[in-house]
Structures are given as C-alpha cells and as structure tokens.
JSON list of C-alpha atoms in Angstrom, two decimals:
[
{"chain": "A", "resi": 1, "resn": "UNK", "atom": "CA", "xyz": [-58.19, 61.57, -3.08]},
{"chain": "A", "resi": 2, "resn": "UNK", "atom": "CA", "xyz": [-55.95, 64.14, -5.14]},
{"chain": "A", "resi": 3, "resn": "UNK", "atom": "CA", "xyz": [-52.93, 63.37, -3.05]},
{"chain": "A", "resi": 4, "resn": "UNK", "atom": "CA", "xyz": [-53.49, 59.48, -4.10]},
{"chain": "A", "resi": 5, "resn": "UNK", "atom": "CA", "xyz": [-54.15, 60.36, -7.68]},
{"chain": "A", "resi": 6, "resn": "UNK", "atom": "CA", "xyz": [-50.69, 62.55, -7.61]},
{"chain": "A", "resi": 7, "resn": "UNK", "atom": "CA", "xyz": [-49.00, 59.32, -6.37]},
{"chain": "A", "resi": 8, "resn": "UNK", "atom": "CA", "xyz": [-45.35, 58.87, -7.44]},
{"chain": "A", "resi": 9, "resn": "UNK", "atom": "CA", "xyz": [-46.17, 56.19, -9.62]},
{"chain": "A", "resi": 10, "resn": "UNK", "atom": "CA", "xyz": [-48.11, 58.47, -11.71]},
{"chain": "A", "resi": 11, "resn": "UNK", "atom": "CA", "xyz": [-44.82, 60.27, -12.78]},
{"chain": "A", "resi": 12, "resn": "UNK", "atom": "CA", "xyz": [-42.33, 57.59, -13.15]},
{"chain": "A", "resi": 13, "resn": "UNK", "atom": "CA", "xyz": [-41.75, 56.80, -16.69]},
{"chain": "A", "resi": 14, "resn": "UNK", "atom": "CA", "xyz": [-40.69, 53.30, -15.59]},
{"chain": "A", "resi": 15, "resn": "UNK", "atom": "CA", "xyz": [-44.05, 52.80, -13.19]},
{"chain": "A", "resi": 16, "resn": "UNK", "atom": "CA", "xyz": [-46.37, 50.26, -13.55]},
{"chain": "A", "resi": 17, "resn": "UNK", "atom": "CA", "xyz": [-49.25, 52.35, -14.58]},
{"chain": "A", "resi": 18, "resn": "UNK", "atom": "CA", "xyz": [-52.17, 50.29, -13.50]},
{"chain": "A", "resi": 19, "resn": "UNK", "atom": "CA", "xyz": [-50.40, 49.87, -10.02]},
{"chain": "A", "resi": 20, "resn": "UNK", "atom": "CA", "xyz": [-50.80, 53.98, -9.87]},
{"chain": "A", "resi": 21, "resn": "UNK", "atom": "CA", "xyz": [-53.98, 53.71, -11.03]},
{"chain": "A", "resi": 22, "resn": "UNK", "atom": "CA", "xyz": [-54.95, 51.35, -8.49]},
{"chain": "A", "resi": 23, "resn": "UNK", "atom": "CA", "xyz": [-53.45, 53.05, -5.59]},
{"chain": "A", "resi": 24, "resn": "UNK", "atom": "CA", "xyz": [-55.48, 55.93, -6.91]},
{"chain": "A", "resi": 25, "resn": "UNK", "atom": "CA", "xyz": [-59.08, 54.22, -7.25]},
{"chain": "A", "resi": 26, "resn": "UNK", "atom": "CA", "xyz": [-58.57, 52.87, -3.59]},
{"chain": "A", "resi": 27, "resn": "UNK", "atom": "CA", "xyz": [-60.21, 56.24, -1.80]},
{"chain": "A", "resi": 28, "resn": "UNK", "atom": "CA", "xyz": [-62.86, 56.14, -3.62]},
{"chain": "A", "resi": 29, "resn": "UNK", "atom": "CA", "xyz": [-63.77, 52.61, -3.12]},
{"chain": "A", "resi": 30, "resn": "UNK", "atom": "CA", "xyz": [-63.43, 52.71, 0.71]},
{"chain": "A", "resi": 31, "resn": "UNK", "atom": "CA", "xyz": [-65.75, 56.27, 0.34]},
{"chain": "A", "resi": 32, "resn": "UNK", "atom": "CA", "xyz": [-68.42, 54.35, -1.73]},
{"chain": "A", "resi": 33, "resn": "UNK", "atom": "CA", "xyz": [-68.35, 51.47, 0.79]},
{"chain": "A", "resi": 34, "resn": "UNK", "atom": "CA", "xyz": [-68.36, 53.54, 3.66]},
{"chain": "A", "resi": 35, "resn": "UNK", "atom": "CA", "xyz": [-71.65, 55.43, 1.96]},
{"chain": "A", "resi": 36, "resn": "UNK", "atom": "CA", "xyz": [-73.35, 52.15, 1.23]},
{"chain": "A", "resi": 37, "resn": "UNK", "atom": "CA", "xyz": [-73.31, 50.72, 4.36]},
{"chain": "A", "resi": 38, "resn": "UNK", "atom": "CA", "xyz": [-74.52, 54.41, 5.47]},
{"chain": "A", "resi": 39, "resn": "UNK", "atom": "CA", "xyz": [-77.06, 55.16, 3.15]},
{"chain": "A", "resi": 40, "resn": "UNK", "atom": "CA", "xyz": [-78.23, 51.04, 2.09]},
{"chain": "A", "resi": 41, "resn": "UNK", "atom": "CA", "xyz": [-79.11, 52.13, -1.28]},
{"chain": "A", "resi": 42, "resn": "UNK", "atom": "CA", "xyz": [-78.94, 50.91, -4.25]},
{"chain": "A", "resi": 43, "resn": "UNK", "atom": "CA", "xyz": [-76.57, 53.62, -6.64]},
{"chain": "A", "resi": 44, "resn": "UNK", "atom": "CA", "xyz": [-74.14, 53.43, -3.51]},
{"chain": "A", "resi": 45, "resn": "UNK", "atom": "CA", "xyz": [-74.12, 49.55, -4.07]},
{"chain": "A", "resi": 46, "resn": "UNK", "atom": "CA", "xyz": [-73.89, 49.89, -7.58]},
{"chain": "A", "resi": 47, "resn": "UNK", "atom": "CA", "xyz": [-70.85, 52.43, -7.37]},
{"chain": "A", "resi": 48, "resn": "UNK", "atom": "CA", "xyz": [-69.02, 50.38, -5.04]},
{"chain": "A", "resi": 49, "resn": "UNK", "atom": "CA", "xyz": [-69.23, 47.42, -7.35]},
{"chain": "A", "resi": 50, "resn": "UNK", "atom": "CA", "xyz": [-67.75, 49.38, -10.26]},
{"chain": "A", "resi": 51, "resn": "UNK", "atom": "CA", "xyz": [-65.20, 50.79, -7.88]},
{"chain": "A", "resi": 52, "resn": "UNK", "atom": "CA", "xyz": [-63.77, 47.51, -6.50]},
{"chain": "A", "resi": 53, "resn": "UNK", "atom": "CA", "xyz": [-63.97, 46.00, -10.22]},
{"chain": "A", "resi": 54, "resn": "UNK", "atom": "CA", "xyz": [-61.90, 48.68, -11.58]},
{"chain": "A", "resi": 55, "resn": "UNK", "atom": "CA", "xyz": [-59.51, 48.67, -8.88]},
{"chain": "A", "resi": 56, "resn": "UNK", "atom": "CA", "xyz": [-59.50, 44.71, -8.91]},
{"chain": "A", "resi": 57, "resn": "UNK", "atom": "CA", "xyz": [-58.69, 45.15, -13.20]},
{"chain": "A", "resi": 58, "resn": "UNK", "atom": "CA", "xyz": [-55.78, 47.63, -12.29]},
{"chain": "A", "resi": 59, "resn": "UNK", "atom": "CA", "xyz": [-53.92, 45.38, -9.79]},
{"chain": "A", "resi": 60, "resn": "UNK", "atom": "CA", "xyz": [-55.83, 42.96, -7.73]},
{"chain": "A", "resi": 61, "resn": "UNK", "atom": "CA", "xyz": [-53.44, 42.84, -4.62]},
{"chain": "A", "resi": 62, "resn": "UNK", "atom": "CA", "xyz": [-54.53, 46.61, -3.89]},
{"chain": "A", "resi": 63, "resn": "UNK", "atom": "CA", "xyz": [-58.07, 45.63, -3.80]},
{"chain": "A", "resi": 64, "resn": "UNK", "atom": "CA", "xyz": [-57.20, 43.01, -0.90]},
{"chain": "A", "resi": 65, "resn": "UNK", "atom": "CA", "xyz": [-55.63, 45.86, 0.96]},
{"chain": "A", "resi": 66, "resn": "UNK", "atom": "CA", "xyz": [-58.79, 47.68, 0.38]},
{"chain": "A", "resi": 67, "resn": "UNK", "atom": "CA", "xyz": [-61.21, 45.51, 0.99]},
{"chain": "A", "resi": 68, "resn": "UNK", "atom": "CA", "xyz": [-59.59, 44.36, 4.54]},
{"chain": "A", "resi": 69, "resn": "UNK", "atom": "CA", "xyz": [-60.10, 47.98, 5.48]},
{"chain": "A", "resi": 70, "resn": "UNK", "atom": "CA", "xyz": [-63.88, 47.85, 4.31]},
{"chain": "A", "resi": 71, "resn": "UNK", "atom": "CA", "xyz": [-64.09, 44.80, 6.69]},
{"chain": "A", "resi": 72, "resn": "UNK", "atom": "CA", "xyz": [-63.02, 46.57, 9.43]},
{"chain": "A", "resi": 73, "resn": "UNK", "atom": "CA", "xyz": [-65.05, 49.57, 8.83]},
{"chain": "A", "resi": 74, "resn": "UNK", "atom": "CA", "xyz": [-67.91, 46.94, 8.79]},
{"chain": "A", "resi": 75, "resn": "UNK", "atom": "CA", "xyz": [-67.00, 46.04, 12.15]},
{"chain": "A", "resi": 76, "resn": "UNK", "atom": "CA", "xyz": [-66.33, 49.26, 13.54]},
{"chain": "A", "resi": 77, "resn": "UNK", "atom": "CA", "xyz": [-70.00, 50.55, 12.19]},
{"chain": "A", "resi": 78, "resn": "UNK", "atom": "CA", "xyz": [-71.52, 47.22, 13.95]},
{"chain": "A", "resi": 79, "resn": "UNK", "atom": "CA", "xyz": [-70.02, 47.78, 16.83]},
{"chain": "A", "resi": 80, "resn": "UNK", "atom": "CA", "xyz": [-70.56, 51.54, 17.37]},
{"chain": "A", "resi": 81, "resn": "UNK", "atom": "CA", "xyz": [-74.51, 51.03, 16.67]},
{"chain": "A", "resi": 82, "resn": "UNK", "atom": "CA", "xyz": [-74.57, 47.82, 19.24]},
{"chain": "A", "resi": 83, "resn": "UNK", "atom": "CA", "xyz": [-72.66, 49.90, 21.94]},
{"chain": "A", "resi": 84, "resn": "UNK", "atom": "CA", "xyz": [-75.08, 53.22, 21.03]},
{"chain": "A", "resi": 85, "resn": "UNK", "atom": "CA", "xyz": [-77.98, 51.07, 21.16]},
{"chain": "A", "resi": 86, "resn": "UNK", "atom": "CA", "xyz": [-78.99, 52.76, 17.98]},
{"chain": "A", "resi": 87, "resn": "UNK", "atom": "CA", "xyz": [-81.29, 50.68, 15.55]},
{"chain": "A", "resi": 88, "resn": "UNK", "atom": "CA", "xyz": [-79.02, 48.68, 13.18]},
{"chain": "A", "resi": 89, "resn": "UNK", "atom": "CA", "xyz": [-81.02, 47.09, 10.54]},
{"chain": "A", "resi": 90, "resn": "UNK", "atom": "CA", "xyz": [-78.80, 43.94, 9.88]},
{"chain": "A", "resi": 91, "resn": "UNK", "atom": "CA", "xyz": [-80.98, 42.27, 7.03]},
{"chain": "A", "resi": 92, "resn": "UNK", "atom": "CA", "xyz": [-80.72, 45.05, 4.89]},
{"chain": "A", "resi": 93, "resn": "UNK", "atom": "CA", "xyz": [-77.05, 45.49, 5.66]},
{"chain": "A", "resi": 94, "resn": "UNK", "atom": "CA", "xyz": [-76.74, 41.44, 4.67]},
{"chain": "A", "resi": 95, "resn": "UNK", "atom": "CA", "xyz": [-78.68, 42.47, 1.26]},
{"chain": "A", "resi": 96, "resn": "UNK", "atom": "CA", "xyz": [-76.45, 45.66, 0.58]},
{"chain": "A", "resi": 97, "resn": "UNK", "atom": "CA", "xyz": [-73.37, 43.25, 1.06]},
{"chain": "A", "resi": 98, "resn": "UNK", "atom": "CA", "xyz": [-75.08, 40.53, -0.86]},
{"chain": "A", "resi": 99, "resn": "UNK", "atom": "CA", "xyz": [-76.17, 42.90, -4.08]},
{"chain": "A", "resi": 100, "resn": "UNK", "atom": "CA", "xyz": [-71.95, 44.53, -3.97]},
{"chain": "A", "resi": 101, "resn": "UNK", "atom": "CA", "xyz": [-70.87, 40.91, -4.01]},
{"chain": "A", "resi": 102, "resn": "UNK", "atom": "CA", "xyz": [-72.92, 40.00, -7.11]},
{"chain": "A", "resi": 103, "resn": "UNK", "atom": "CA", "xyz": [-72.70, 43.34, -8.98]},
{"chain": "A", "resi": 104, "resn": "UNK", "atom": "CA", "xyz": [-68.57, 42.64, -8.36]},
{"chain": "A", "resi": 105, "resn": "UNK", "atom": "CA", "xyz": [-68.59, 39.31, -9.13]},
{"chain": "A", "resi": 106, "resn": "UNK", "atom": "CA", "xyz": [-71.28, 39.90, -12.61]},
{"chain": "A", "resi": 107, "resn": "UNK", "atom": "CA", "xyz": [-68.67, 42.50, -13.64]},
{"chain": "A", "resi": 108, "resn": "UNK", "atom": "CA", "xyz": [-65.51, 39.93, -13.35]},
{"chain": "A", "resi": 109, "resn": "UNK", "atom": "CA", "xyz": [-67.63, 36.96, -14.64]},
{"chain": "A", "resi": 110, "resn": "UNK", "atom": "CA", "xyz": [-65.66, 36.79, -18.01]},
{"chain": "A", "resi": 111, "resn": "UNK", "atom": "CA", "xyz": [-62.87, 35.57, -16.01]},
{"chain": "A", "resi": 112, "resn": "UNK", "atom": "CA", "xyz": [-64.63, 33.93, -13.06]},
{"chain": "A", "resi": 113, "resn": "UNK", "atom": "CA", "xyz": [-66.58, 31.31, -14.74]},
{"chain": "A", "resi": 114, "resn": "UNK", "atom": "CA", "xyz": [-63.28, 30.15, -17.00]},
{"chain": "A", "resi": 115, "resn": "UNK", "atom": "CA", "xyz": [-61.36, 29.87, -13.68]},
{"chain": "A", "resi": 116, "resn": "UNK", "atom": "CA", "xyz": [-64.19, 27.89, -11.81]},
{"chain": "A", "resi": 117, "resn": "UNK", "atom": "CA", "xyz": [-64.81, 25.64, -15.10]},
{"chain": "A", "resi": 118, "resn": "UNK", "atom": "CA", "xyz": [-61.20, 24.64, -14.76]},
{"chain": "A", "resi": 119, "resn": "UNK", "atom": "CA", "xyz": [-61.19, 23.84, -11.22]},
{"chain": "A", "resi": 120, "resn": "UNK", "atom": "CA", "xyz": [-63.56, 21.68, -11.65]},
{"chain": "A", "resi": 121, "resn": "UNK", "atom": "CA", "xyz": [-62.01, 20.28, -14.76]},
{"chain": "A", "resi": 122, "resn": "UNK", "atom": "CA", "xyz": [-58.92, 20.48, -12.75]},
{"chain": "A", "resi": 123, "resn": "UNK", "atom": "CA", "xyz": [-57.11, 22.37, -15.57]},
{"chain": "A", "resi": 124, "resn": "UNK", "atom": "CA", "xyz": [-57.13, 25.49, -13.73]},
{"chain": "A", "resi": 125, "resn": "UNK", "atom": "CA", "xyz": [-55.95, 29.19, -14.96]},
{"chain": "A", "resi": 126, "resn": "UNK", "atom": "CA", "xyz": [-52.57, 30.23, -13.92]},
{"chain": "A", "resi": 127, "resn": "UNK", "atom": "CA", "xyz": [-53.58, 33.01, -11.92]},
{"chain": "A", "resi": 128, "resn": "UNK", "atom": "CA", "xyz": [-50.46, 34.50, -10.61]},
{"chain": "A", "resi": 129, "resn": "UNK", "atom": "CA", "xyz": [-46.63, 35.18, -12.48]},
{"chain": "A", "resi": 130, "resn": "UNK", "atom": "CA", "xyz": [-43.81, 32.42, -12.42]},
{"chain": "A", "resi": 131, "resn": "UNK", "atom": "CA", "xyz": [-41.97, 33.05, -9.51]},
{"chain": "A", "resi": 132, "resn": "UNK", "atom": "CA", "xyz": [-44.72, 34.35, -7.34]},
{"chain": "A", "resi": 133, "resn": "UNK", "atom": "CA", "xyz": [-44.76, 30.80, -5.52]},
{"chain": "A", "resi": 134, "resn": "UNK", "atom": "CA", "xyz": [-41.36, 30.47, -4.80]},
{"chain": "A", "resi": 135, "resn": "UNK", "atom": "CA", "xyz": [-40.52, 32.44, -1.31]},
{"chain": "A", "resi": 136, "resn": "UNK", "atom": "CA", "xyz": [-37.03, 33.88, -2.90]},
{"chain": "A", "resi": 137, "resn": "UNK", "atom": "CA", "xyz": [-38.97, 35.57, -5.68]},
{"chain": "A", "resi": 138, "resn": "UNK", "atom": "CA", "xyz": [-41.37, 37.09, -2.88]},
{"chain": "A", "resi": 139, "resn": "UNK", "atom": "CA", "xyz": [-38.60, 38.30, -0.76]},
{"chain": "A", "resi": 140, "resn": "UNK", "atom": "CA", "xyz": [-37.09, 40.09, -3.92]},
{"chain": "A", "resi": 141, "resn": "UNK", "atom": "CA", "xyz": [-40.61, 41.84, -4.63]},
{"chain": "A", "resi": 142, "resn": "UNK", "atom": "CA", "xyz": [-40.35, 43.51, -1.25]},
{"chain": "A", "resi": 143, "resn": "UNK", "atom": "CA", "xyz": [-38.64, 46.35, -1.74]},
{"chain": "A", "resi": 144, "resn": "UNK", "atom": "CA", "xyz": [-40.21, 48.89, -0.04]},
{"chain": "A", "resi": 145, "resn": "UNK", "atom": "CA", "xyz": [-39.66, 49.86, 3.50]},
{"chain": "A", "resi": 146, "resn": "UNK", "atom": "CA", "xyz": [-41.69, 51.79, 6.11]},
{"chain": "A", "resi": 147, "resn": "UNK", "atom": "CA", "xyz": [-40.66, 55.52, 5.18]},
{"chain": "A", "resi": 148, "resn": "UNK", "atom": "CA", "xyz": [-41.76, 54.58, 1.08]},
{"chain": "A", "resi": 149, "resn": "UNK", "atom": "CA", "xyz": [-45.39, 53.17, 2.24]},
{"chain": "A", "resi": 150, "resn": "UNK", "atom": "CA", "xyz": [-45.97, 56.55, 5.04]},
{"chain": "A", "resi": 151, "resn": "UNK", "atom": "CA", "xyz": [-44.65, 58.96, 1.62]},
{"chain": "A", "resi": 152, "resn": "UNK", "atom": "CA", "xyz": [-46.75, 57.34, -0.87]},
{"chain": "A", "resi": 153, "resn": "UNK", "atom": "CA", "xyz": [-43.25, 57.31, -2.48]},
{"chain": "A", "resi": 154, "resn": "UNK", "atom": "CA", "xyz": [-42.39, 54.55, -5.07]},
{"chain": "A", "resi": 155, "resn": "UNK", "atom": "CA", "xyz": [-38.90, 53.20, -4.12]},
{"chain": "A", "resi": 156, "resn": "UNK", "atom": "CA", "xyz": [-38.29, 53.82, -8.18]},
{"chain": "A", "resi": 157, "resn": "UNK", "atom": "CA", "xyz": [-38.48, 57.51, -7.70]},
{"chain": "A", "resi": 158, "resn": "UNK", "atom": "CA", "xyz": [-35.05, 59.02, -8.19]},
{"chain": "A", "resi": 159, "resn": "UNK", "atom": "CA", "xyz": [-33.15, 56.37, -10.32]},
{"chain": "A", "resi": 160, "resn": "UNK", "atom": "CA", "xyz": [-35.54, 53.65, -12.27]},
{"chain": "A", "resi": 161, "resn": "UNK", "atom": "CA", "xyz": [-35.16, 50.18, -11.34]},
{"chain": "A", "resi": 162, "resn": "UNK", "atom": "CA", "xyz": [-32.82, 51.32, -8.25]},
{"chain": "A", "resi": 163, "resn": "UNK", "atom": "CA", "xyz": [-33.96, 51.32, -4.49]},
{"chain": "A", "resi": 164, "resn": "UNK", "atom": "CA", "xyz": [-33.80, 54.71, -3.91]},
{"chain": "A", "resi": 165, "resn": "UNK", "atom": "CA", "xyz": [-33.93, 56.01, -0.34]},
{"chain": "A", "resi": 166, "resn": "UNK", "atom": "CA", "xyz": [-37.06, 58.07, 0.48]},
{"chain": "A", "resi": 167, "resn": "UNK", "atom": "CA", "xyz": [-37.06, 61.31, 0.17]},
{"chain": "A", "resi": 168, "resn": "UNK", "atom": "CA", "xyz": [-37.75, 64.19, 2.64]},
{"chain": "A", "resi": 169, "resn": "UNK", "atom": "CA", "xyz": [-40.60, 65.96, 1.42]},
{"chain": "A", "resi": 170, "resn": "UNK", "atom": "CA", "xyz": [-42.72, 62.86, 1.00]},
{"chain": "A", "resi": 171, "resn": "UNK", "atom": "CA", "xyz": [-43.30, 62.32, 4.81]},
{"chain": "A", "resi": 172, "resn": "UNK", "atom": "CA", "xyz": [-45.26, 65.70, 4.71]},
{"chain": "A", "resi": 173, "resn": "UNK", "atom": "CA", "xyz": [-48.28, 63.29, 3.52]},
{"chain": "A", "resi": 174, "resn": "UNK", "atom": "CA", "xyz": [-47.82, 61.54, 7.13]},
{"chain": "A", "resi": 175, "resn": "UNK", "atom": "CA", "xyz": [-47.23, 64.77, 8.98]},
{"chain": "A", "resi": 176, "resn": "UNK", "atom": "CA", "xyz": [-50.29, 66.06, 7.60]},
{"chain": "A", "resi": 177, "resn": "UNK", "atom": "CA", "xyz": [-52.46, 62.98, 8.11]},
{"chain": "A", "resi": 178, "resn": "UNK", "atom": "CA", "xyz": [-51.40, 62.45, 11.16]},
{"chain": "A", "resi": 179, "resn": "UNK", "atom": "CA", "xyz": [-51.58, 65.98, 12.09]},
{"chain": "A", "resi": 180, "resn": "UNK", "atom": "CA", "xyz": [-54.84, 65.97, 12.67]},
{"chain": "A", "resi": 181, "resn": "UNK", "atom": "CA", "xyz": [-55.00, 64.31, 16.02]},
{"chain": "A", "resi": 182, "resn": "UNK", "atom": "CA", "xyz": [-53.34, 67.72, 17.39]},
{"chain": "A", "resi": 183, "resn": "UNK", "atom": "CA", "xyz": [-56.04, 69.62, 16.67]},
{"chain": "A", "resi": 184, "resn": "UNK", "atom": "CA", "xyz": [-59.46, 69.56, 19.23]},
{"chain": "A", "resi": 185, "resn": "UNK", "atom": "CA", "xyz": [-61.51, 66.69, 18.09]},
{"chain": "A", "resi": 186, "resn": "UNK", "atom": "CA", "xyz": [-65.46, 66.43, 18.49]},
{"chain": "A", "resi": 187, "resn": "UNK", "atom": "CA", "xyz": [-66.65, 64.77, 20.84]},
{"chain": "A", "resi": 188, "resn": "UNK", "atom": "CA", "xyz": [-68.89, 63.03, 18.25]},
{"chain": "A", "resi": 189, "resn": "UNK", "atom": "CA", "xyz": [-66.29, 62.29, 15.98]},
{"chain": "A", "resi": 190, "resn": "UNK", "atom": "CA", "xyz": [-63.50, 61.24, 18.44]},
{"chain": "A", "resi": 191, "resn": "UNK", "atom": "CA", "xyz": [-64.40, 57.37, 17.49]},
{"chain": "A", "resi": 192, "resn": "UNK", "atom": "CA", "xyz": [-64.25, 57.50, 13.61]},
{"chain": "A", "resi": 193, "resn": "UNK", "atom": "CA", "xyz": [-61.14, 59.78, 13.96]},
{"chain": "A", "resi": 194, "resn": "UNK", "atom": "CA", "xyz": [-59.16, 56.96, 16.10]},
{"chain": "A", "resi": 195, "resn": "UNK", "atom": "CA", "xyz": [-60.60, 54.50, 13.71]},
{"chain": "A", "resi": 196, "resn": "UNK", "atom": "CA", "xyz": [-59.05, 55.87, 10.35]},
{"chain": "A", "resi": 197, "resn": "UNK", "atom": "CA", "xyz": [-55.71, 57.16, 12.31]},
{"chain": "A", "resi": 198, "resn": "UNK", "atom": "CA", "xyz": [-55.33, 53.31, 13.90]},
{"chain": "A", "resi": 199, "resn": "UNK", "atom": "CA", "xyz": [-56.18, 51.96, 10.65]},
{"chain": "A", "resi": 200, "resn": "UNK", "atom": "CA", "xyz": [-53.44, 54.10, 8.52]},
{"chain": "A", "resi": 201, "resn": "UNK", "atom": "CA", "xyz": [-51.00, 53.52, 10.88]},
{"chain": "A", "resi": 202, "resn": "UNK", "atom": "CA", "xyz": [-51.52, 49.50, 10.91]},
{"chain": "A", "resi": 203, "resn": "UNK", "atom": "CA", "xyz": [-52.35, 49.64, 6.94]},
{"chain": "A", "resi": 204, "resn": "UNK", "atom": "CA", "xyz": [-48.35, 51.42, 6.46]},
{"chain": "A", "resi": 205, "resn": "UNK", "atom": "CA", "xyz": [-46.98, 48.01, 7.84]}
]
C-alpha cells in the first residue's frame, strides 16, 4: 500500500491527480474484498463499497482492472474450498456480493439513475471523451510499455508530456515483488502465493 500511494503520478506536476489517486486506492479495495469474502460481514461489505466508489470517482478504468482481480480471487477462494472439501457457505457469499453491489451502486446513484433514465429515453449521457471511440485516438492513449506498468513508473516522469524511457531504479518494485518466490514458502500458503505472483504478472500486460 505505501509503495502505491508513493506512485510516480503522485509527484509529477503534470499528473493526472485522480489517476494517482486511483492507482493508490486499488490495494485497499482488493484487501477489503479479499476480507469480505473472508470474514462475510457486514463493515467489510460496507468498506468495500466505499472503496470501489472512491476508486470508481477517481478514474473508473482502474476500478475495472480491480475488480477483474476481485473476480478471480472469487474464483480462486471457490475453488480452493471445493478442492479442500472445506464448508463453503455459498448463500451468504451470494448476499455479501449482493449487499457490495447495492451499497456501490446506492453510492453512484446520482449518476446511475440519469444515465438509465436516458437510455430509456434514448437520450443517453456521453459517458466517455471525444475521441475515445475512434481506434486512432486509442492507439495514441497507449503509451506505456511493459517496463513503465512492472515500475509503477508514469511514462511522464523525466520530461512532462514526453515518453520518457523507464528508469532503472523503478524495476526494484518488481525485483522485490517478485522476490519473494526465492524465499521457502509454506506449505499452507504455497497456493495464495502463486495466485497473487500469476496474477501480477498477467495484470502488468
């Protein structure tokens, strides 16, 4: 969590703020997820809900990354309590989804119900920038390579509004994450471990 707060976005006087702000919030909302589906109470649901909502207010296309990773957790957990044969109680797990969903979706209804009124009015919001349909303008937008995403390094960072290349001492974040796998895993542990270090690995790309 404090090396995504300390994210290079933070520092650049030509960032996008809520982009760093975003990238910062995301730990924490994959921790609160990972605790509700753990715990299946109701402050952990709650939390989550103000998590993803904050996150979702800071830059929306962040919260898709992060919520793809909570579905896979979900599937991971399902599966490792089905191949345990451990007692997996899935209609409280379908509630403790159900009550994140609404306290998300209560949170962003001054926006929702707007949007859905004009759908069905078929005047709907504009929900995305000018350009962000056009395949050009996407291709433009994607200026970050492999070595920026494993640094945490904005491609800004150097010169503002020039792709910089990365720098050096930002891949000690993926040394260090991925460091861990050197080190003598428990046993009881080994699955989760794989899970994350698969999962940041895909995630980069």
């Amino acid at each position: 969590i404090i090396v995504f707060n300390l994210n290079s976005q933070i520092f650049l006087i030509a960032g996008v703020p809520t982009l760093a702000l975003a990238i910062a919030v995301g730990p924490l909302v994959i921790a609160s997820f990972i605790q509700s589906i753990q715990k299946l109470r109701f402050r952990d649901y709650l939390l989550f809900g103000l998590m993803l909502s904050l996150q979702m207010l800071y830059d929306i296309r962040i919260a898709y990354v992060g919520l793809t990773f909570c579905f896979l957790y979900l599937v991971y957990h399902s599966i490792e309590h089905i191949s345990q044969k451990k007692h997996y109680n899935f209609p409280s797990l379908i509630r403790a989804l159900f009550l994140m969903t609404s306290v998300v979706i209560l949170i962003h209804s001054y926006w929702l119900i707007p949007f859905l009124a004009g759908m069905m009015s078929k005047t709907p919001m504009v929900c995305l920038p000018a350009g962000y349909d056009a395949a050009g303008w996407v291709r433009t937008l994607s200026y970050w390579n492999l070595l920026h995403v494993l640094g945490l390094q904005s491609p800004f960072w150097g010169k503002s509004y020039i792709i910089n290349p990365p720098n050096a001492q930002f891949l000690f974040f993926p040394i260090l994450a991925f460091g861990v796998f050197l080190l003598p895993l428990d046993k009881r542990k080994k699955g989760i471990f794989l899970f994350f270090g698969l999962a940041a690995l895909i995630f980069a790309f």
